[in-house]
Structure formats: structure tokens, C-alpha cells
Coordinates of C-alpha atoms and ligand atoms in Angstrom, one line a residue:
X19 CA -79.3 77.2 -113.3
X20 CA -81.1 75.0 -115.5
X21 CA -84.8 73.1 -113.9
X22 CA -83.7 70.4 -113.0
X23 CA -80.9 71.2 -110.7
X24 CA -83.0 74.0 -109.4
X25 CA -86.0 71.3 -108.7
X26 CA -83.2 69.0 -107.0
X27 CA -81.9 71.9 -105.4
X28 CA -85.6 73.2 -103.7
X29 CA -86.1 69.8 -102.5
X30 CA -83.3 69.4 -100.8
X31 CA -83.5 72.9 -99.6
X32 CA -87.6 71.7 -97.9
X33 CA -86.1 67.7 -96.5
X34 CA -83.3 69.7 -95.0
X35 CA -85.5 72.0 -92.9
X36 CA -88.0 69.6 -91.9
X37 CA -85.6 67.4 -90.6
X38 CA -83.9 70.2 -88.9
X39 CA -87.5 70.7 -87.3
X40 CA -88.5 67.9 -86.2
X41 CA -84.8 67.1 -84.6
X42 CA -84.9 70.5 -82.6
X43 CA -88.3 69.7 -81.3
X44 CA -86.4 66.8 -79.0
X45 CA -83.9 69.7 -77.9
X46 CA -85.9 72.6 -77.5
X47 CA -85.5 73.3 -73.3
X48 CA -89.2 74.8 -73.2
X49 CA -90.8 71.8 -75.1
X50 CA -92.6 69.3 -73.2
X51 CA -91.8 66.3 -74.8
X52 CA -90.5 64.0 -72.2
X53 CA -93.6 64.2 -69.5
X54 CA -91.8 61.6 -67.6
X55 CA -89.4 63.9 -66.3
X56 CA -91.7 66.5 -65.9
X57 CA -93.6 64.4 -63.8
X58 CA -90.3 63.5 -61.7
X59 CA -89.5 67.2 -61.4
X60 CA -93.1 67.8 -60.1
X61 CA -92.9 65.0 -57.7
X62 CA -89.7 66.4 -56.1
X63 CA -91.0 69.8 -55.7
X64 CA -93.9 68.5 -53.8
X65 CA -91.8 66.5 -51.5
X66 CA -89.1 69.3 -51.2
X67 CA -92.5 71.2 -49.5
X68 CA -91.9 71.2 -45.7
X69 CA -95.3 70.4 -45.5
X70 CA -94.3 66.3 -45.9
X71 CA -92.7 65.7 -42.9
X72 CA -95.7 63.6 -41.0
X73 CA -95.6 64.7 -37.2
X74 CA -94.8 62.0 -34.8
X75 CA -97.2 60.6 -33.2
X76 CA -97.7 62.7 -29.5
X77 CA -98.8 59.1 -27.6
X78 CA -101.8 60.5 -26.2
X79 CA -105.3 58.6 -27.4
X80 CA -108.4 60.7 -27.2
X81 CA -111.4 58.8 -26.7
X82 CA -114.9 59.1 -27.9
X83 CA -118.0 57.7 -27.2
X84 CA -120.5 58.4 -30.6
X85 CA -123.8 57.0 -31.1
X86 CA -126.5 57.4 -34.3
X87 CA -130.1 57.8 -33.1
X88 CA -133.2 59.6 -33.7
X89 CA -133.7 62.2 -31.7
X90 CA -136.3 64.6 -31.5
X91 CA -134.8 69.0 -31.0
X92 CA -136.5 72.0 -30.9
X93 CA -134.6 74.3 -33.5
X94 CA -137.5 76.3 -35.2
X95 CA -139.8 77.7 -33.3
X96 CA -142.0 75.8 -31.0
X97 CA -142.6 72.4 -32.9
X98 CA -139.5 70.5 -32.4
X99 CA -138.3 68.7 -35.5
X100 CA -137.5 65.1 -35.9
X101 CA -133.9 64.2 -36.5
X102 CA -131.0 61.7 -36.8
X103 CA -128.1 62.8 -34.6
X104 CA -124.8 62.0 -33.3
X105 CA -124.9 62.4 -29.6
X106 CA -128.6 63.7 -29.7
X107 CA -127.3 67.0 -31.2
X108 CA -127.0 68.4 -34.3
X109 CA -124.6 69.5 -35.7
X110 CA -123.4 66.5 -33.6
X111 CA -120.1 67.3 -31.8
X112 CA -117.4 69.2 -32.3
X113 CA -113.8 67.1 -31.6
X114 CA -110.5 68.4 -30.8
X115 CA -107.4 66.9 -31.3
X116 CA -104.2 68.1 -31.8
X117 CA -101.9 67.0 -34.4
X118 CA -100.0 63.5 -33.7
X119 CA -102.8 62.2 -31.2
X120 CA -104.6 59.1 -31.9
X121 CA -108.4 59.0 -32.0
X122 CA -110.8 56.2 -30.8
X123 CA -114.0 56.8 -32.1
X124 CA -116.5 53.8 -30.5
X125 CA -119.3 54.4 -32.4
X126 CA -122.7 52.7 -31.8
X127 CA -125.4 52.7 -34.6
X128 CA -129.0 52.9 -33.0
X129 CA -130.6 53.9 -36.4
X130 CA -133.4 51.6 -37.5
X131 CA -131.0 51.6 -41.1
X132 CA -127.3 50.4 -41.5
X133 CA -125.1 53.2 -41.4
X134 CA -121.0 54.0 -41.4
X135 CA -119.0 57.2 -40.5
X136 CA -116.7 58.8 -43.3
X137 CA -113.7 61.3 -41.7
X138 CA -113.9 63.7 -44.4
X139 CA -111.1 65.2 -46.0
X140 CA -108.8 63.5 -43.2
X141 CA -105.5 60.9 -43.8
X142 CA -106.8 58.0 -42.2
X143 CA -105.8 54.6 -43.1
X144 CA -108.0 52.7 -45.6
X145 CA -109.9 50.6 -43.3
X146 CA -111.1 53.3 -41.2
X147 CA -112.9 55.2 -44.4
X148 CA -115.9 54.5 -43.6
X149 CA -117.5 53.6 -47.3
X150 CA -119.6 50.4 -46.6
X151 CA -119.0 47.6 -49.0
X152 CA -115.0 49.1 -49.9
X153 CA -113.5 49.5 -46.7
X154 CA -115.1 48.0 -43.9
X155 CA -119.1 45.8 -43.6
X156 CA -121.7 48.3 -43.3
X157 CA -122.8 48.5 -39.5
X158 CA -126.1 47.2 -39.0
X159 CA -128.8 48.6 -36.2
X160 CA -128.0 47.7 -32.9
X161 CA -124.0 47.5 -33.9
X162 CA -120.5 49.5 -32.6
X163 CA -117.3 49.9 -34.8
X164 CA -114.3 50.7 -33.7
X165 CA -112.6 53.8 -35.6
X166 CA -109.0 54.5 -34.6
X167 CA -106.2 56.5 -36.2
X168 CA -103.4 58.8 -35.8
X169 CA -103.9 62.5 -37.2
X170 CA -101.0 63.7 -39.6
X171 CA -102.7 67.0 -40.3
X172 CA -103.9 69.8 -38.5
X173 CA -106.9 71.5 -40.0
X174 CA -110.8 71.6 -39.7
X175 CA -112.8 68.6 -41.0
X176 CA -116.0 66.4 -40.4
X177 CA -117.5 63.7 -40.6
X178 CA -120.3 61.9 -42.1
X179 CA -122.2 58.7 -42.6
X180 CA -121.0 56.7 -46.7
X181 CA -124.8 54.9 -46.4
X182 CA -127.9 56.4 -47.8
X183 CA -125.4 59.6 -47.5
X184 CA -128.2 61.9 -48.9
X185 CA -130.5 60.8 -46.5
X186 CA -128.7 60.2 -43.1
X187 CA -126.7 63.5 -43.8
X188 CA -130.0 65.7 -44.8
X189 CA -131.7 64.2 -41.3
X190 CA -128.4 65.5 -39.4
X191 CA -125.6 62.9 -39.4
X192 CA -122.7 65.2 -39.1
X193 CA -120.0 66.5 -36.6
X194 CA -116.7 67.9 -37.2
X195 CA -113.2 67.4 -36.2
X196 CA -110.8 70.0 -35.3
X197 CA -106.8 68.9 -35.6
X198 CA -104.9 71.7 -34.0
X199 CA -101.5 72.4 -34.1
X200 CA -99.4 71.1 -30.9
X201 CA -98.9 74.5 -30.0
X202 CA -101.3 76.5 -27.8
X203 CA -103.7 78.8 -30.0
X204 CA -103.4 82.4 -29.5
X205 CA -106.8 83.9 -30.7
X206 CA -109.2 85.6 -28.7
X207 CA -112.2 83.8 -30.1
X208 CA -111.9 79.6 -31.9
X209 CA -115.4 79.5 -33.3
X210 CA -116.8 77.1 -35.6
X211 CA -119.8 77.8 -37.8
X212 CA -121.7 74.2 -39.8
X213 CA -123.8 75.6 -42.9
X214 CA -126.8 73.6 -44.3
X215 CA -130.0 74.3 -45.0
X216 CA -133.1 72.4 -44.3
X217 CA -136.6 71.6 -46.6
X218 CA -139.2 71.5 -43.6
X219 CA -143.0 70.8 -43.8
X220 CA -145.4 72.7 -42.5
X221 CA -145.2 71.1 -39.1
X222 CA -141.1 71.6 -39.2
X223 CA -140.5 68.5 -40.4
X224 CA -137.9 67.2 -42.6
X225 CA -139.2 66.4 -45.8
X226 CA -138.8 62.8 -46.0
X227 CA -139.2 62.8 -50.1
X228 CA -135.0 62.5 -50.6
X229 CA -133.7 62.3 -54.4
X230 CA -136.6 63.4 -56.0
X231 CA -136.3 64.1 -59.8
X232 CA -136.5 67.5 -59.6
X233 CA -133.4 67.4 -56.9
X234 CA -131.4 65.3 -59.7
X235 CA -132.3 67.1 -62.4
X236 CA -130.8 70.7 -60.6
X237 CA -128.0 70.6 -57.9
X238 CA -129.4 68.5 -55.6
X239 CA -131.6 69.2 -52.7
X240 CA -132.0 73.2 -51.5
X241 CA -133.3 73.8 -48.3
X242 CA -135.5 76.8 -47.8
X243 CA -134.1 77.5 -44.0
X244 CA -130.2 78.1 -44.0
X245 CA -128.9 77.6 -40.3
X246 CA -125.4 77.8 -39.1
X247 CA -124.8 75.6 -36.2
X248 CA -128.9 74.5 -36.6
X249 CA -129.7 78.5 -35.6
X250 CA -131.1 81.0 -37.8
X251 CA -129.2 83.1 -37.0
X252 CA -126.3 83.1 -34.7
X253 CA -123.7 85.7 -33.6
X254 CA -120.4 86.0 -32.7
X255 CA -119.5 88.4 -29.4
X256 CA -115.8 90.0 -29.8
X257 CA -114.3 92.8 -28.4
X258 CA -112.5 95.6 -30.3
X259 CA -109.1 94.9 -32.0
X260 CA -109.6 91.2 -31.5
X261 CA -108.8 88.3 -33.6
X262 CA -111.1 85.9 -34.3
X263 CA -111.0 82.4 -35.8
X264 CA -113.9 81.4 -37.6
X265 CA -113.9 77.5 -39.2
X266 CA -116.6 77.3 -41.5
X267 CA -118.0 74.4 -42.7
X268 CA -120.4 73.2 -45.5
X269 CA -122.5 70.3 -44.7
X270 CA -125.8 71.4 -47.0
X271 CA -126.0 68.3 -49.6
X272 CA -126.2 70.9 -52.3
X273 CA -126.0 74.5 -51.7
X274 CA -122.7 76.6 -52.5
X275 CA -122.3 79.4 -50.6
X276 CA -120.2 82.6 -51.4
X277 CA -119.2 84.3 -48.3
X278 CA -119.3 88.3 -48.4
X279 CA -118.0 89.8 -44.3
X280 CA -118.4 93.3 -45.5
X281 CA -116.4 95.8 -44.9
X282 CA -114.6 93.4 -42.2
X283 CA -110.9 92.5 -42.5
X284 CA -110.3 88.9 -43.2
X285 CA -107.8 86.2 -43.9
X286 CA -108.2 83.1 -45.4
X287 CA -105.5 80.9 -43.8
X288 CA -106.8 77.7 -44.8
X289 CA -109.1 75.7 -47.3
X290 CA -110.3 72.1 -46.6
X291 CA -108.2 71.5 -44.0
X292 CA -104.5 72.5 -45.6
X293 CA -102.8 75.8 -44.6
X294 CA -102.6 78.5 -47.5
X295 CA -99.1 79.1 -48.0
X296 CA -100.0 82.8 -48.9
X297 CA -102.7 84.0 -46.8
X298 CA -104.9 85.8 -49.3
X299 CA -108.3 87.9 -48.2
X300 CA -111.4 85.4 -47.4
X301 CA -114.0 87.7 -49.1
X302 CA -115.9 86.3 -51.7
X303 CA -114.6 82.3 -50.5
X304 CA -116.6 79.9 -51.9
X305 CA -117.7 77.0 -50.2
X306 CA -119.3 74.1 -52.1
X307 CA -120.8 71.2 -50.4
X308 CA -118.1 69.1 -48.1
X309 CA -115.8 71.9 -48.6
X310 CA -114.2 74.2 -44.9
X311 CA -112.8 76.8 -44.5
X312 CA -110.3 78.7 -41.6
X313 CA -110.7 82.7 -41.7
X314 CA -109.1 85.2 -39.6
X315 CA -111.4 88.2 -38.7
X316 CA -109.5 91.3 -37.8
X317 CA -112.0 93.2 -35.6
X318 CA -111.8 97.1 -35.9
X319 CA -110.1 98.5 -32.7
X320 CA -112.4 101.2 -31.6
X321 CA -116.1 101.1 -29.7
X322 CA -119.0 99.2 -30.4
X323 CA -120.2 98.3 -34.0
X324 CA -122.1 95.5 -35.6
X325 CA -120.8 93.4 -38.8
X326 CA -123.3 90.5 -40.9
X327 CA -121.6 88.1 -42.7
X328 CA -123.9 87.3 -45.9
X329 CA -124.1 84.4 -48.7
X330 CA -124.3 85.7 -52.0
X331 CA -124.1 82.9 -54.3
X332 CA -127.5 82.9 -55.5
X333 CA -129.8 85.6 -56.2
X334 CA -131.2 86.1 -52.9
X335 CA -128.4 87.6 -50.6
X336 CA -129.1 85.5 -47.2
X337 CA -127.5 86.9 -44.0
X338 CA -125.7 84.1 -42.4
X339 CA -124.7 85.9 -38.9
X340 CA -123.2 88.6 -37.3
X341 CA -120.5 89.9 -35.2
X342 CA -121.2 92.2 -32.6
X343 CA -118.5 94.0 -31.1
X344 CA -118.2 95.6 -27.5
X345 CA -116.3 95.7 -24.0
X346 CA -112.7 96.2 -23.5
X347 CA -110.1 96.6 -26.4
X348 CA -108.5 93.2 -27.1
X349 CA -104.3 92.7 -26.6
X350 CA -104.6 91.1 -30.2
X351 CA -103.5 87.9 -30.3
X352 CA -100.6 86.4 -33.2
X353 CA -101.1 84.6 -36.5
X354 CA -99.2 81.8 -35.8
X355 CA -102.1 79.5 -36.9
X356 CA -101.3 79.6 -40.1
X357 CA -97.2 78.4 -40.6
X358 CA -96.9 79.3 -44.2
X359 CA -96.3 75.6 -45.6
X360 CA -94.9 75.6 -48.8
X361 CA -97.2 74.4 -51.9
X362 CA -95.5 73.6 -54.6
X363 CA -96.0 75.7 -57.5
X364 CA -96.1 73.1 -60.7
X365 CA -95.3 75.4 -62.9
X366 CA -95.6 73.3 -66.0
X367 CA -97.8 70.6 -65.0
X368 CA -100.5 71.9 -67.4
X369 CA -98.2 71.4 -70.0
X370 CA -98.7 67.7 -70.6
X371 CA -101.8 65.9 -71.3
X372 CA -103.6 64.0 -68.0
X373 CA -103.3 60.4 -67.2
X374 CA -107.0 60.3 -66.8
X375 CA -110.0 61.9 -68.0
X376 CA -113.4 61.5 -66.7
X377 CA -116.2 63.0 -68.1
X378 CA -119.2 64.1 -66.2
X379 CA -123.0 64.0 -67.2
X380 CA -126.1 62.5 -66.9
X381 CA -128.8 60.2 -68.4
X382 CA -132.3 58.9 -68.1
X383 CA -132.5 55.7 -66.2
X384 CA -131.9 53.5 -63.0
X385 CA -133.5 53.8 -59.6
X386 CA -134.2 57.2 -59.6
X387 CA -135.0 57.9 -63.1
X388 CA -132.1 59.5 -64.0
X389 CA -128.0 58.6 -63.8
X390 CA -125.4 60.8 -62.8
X391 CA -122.1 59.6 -64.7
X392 CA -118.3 59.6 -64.6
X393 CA -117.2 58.2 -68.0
X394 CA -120.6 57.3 -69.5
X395 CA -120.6 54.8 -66.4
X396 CA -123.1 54.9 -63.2
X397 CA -121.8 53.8 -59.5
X398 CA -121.9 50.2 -58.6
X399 CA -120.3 50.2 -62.4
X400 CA -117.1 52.5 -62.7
X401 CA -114.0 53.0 -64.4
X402 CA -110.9 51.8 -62.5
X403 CA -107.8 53.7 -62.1
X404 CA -105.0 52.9 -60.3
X405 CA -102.8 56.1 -59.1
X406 CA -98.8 55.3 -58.2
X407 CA -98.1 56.2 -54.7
X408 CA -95.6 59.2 -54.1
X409 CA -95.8 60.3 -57.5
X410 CA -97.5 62.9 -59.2
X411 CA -100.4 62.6 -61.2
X412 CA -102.8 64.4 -62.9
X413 CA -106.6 63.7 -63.5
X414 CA -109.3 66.0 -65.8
X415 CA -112.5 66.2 -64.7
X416 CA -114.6 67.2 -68.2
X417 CA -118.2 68.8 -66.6
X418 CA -120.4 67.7 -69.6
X419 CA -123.4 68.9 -68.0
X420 CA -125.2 72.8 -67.4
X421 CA -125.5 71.4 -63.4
X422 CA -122.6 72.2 -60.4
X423 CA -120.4 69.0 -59.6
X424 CA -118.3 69.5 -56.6
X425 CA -115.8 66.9 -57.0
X426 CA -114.0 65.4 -53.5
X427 CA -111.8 62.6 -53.6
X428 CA -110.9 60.7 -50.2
X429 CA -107.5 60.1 -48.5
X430 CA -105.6 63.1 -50.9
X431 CA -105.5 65.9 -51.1
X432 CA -104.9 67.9 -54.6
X433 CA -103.8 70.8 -56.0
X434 CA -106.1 72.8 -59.0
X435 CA -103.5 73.1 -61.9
X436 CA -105.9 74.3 -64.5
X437 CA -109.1 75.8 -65.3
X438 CA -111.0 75.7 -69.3
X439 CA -107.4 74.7 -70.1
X440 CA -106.1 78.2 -68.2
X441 CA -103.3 77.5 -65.8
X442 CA -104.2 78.0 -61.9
X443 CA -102.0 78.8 -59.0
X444 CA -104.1 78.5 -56.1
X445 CA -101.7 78.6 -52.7
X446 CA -103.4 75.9 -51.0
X447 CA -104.4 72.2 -51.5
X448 CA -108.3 71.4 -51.6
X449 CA -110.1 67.7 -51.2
X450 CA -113.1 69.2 -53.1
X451 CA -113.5 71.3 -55.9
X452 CA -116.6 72.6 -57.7
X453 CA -116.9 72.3 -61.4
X454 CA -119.7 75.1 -63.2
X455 CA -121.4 74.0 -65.7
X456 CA -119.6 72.9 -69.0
X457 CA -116.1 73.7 -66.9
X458 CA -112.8 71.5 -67.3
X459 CA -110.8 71.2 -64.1
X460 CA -107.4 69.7 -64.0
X461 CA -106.0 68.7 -60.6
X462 CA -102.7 67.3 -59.5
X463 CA -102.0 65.0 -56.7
X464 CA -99.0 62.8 -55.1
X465 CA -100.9 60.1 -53.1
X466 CA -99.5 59.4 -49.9
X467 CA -102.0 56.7 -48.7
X468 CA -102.5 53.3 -50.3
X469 CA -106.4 52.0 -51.0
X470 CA -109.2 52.0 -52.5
X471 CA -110.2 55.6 -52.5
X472 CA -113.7 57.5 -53.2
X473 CA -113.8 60.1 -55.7
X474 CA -117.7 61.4 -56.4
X475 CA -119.6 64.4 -56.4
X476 CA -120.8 65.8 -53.4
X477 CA -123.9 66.9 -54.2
X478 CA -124.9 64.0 -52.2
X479 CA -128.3 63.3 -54.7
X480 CA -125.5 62.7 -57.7
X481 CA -123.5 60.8 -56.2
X482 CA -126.3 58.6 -54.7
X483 CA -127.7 58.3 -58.3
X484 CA -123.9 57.0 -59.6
X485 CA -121.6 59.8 -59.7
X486 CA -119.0 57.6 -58.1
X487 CA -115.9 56.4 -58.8
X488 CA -113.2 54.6 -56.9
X489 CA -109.4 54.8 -57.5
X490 CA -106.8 52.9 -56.4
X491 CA -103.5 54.1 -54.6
X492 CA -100.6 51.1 -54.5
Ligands
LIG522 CU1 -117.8 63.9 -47.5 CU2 -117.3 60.6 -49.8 O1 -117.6 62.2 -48.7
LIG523 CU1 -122.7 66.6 -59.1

């Protein structure tokens, strides 16, 4: 063959094969190249999930009286400690529901400071979010607001004030809400357990010097005195071969905790509210600020014995409680509590890039000295985004910084699809997830509720120095 032909022949040879390339890439099945249907496929799945069907509404209104006052208890020792509570108690108190039934919350501020009350985690409708200045006016001393909505999940939740959040929650703001099923509960023992800590003075005060530097520069304000329920320590009575449901709850404005029940048999039926769909053992749960969850304790069936439940996420193992077991043998009640809803899978969903990014970090500056940021920008400024309702989406948070950042986002709930760019399949939904330092999270959601949503750290010192962000369901 002389050159040129073989020249001719070698190019023709490379053109062909590159085309042939670059055409096969548009036909290859396990190629993502058309996101859009991805995204349609993912959508479907989610609403194929049983878990979509909203309950009907049961007709029956619960009412509540809440007020917002100072109050002064006696929880450590002798000196009593002053306080802001909800119904002179804190935690303040603990509301049952079941799913379907509307609440009617008339809630009467007599702070000395405006205030509003946030139903975290739960589907309420936009107005009744509680986040002064988006959703409703701020309520003012002397004040009532009306909060009123119609549960469409069951689960354990809370709820706080949106208004000098760091403060108001450090100085006890807090209750939680309990949606049960419309069933009748079959466990021996429903108990709910509120974790925070507390920085006290000498004199058992609460240190009044909120969002100092040094609580902006680290993870935000750690207590020295971890309570649960305001005790120090607080046990659970059970008799042998009973089942007992424990709904914890983190309501600390910084501290994780990582839960260790020993030798103890445990399920973790539920995170933040949403069933598991696989119930998975609870040991080693972590729970970051804002975030619950529902555990099943499968007490040993023979004689007496005493378990501690312990927090090992720092250094310093802390003892939380314990169970202590005695009396009669227990019939052993079911597991229906948990109903095994269906999350969808989204098996590919870390395969195509995320409509948003934001990036998480910090910088010298504003009120406090220093900014926490989403997207180089600092709450009252943020960067808009506007979800589609009913379809799915996916948002990367990009942890920029060596601090923790649990990220919540109101009115959704979301599923973790990835982790440092490794696909996750947790079998449960969250409203809150905590990001380690330098870490990339990818989570998907299909909104179900139009708004103006909140979407900020809850380490409550970051977000109150402008790691905030607001994005829009319609
Ligand atoms: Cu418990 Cu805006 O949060
Ligand atoms: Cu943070």
C-alpha cells in the first residue's frame, strides 16, 4: 500500500471510531445522559412509596393553652436556676396527637423579648412555621398567636422559638410533640428522653454570655451539665422481657451525641420523625442538634439487672441514664409501631450532577465577629432557590470548614443519597443531617409543601451568625 492511501486509510480508520464513540454514548442503557428522565424515574418511585398517601383528617381538634415566661425551677441542687419556659416547665410539655387530628396551639408570649414557635421537623402549612419576618410578624411581649394545623405524619418532634433561637432555646424554650399512629400503642413503657446540656455559673445560673467567639469559632455552645428531661440523671423502671419505647430527642444548641445501650437489644424504628423502612440496631445512633430519634429496647427476660445508656461522641464517655429492671416478667408487647413504609431506594440519583450547591464556611466579620456562610453569603443576604413541587431534586451541601454543620431544612423531609461522592442507602428519611468537617453530603427530596422554607445549620450560634438560607417550594 503506498503512504498516502495508508495515511487516508488511518484517518478514516480514527474519524470512524470516534464518531462511533461519541454516537454510542447517547445509547449506552447505563449512561446517564438524559437526567431528566432520571429525575422522572426518581420521582415516581418516591410516590409509588405507600408512605404518600396523607391520612385523612380524624375531625377531632386538640387544644392547647402555651405560654413563654420566665420562670424560676429548682434542677440542680438547692439554688434554683433561672429560666424561660413553656408552661413553667422545662422541657416544656410533652403533646400527643395522633395522626389526622388538628392542633390548636394558643400561644401567649409573656417574655420581656419578641418571640415565635417553630414545629420542628413537622408538615405544617407555611404560615404556621413560625420564622418571624418569612412566615408570620414576630410576636411581641404581651401577645398570643394562633397556631393551627392538621398532622400528616406520625412521629416524634418538637418545637422551638425562630427569634434569638440561640438564646431563647439555651434558656429552655422547648417541648415536643408526639404524632402517634391512630392505632392504640402496644408497648409496655412510651418514654421520652430531651438531651441538652447546660453552661451554669457558680450560682446555677445560665450563663447569659450567648454567641461568644469562642462558641462560633468551635461548634457552638457546650454545656458542662448534660440532663435528659432537665435531670442528671434519670431512669427508666421496666420489668423483664418488656418492650420499651424510648423517643429521644436533641435539643442541646450544639452537642452531638452518639448513643452506646450496652449490651441491650435495640431497634431503631425511626429517625426524625419518619419510620425506617428496615429496622436496623440503634447502637451507635447519632443524634446531632434538632435531630430524634424512636428506639425499641428489648429488655432481657429473666430477674433483676441494671443497663446505662452512655454518649460517646466525645472523648469523655457521659452516662446518660439507666434502665433498671425488676418485678413480674412482661407479656411482651408487638412491634407494630413501626409499619415498614417503603423509602425509595434512588438507586442512580448520585449519578447526575445536583441542581444546587451550597458551600459552607466561615469568615471574619458582622455582629459577632465572625460569619457563618452558605455560598460565600451571610443570613439576612442568601442565595435563592426555588425547588419544583412533587418532583425530585437534589441539593450538595460542600462543608468547607474543619467545624460540624448539622444541616435541617423545614417543611421536607430528605433522603441522604451520597457521602464524599460515595453513594448512601440509609432506609429512612431525615430533616437534619450533620456534615464532619470538610465532608460533601448529597440529599434528595420531593417537596410536598409550597413556601418559603428554612434551611440553616442547627448549631443554633451558626445559624444566628448567617448560616441561613431560605428556599422556595411552588
Ligand atoms: Cu429546629 Cu429552623 O429549626
Ligand atoms: Cu454549623
Amino acid at each position: 500500500m503506498p503512504g498516502g492511501k495508508l495515511i487516508n486509510y488511518l484517518y478514516f480508520l480514527i474519524i470512524t471510531s470516534i464518531s462511533i464513540f461519541t454516537i454510542s454514548r447517547f445509547f449506552l442503557p447505563n449512561q446517564v445522559i438524559n437526567s431528566d428522565e432520571l429525575r422522572t424515574q426518581l420521582t415516581k418511585e418516591f410516590f409509588d412509596a405507600e408512605r404518600y398517601e396523607d391520612s385523612d383528617s380524624t375531625g377531632i381538634v386538640v387544644e392547647y393553652k402555651i405560654t413563654a415566661e420566665p420562670a424560676s425551677l429548682t434542677l440542680f441542687g438547692n439554688t434554683p436556676t433561672d429560666v424561660y419556659a413553656y408552661n413553667r416547665t422545662v422541657p416544656g410539655p410533652i403533646i400527643r396527637v395522633r395522626k389526622g387530628d388538628t392542633l390548636k396551639v394558643d400561644f401567649t408570649n409573656n417574655l420581656s423579648e419578641s418571640t415565635t414557635i417553630h414545629w420542628h421537623g413537622v408538615r405544617v402549612p407555611n404560615s404556621m412555621d413560625g420564622v418571624p419576618g418569612i412566615t408570620q410578624d414576630s410576636i411581641a411581649p404581651g401577645e398570643t398567636f394562633t397556631y393551627e394545623f392538621t398532622l400528616k405524619d406520625t412521629g416524634t418532634y418538637w418545637f422551638h422559638p425562630h427569634q434569638n433561637t440561640a438564646e431563647q432555646v439555651e434558656r429552655g424554650l422547648y417541648g415536643v410533640l408526639i404524632v402517634e399512629e391512630p392505632l392504640e400503642m402496644t408497648y409496655d413503657n412510651d418514654v421520652v428522653w430531651v438531651l441538652d446540656d447546660w453552661r451554669l455559673t457558680q450560682d446555677n445560673q445560665i450563663d447569659d454570655n450567648f454567641n461568644t467567639m469562642h462558641d462560633l469559632m468551635h461548634d457552638g455552645r457546650w454545656g458542662q451539665i448534660i440532663t435528659i428531661n432537665s435531670k442528671e440523671a434519670e431512669g427508666i423502671s421496666a420489668s423483664p422481657g418488656s418492650k420499651v419505647l424510648l423517643r429521644l430527642v436533641n435539643t442541646a444548641n450544639g452537642r452531638v451525641f452518639r448513643l452506646d445501650f450496652g449490651s441491650l437489644e435495640t431497634t431503631l424504628v425511626g429517625l426524625d420523625g419518619q419510620y425506617t423502612n428496615t429496622p436496623t440496631s440503634a447502637q451507635g445512633v447519632e443524634l446531632s442538634p434538632g435531630s430524634r430519634a424512636e428506639v425499641v429496647i428489648t429488655i432481657p427476660p429473666l430477674g433483676k439487672s441494671q443497663h446505662t445508656i452512655t454518649d460517646t461522641f466525645t472523648n469523655n464517655t457521659y452516662v446518660l441514664g439507666a434502665i433498671n429492671v425488676s418485678g413480674e416478667p412482661a407479656e411482651g408487647g408487638s412491634d407494630h409501631y413501626y409499619n415498614n413504609y417503603k423509602v425509595p431506594k434512588w438507586e442512580n440519583a448520585h449519578t447526575f450532577p445536583p441542581d444546587k450547591v451550597y458551600n459552607l464556611n466561615a469568615r471574619r466579620g458582622g455582629e459577632y465577629g465572625i460569619e457563618w456562610t452558605i455560598n460565600d453569603m451571610a443570613y439576612p443576604n442568601y442565595d435563592p432557590l426555588e425547588l419544583k413541587y412533587g418532583e425530585f431534586n437534589k441539593i450538595a451541601f460542600v462543608n468547607e470548614s474543619a467545624r460540624l454543620h448539622p444541616m435541617h431544612l423545614h417543611g421536607q423531609f430528605f433522603k441522604v443519597i451520597s457521602r464524599n461522592g460515595k453513594k448512601v442507602d440509609e432506609p429512612y428519611f431525615r430533616d437534619t443531617v450533620l456534615l464532619g468537617p470538610r465532608e460533601t453530603v448529597e440529599i434528595g427530596l420531593v417537596p410536598l409543601d409550597k413556601g418559603k422554607w428554612m434551611n440553616h445549620c442547627h448549631i443554633l450560634e451558626h445559624a444566628e451568625a448567617g448560616m441561613m438560607t431560605i428556599i422556595e417550594v411552588r
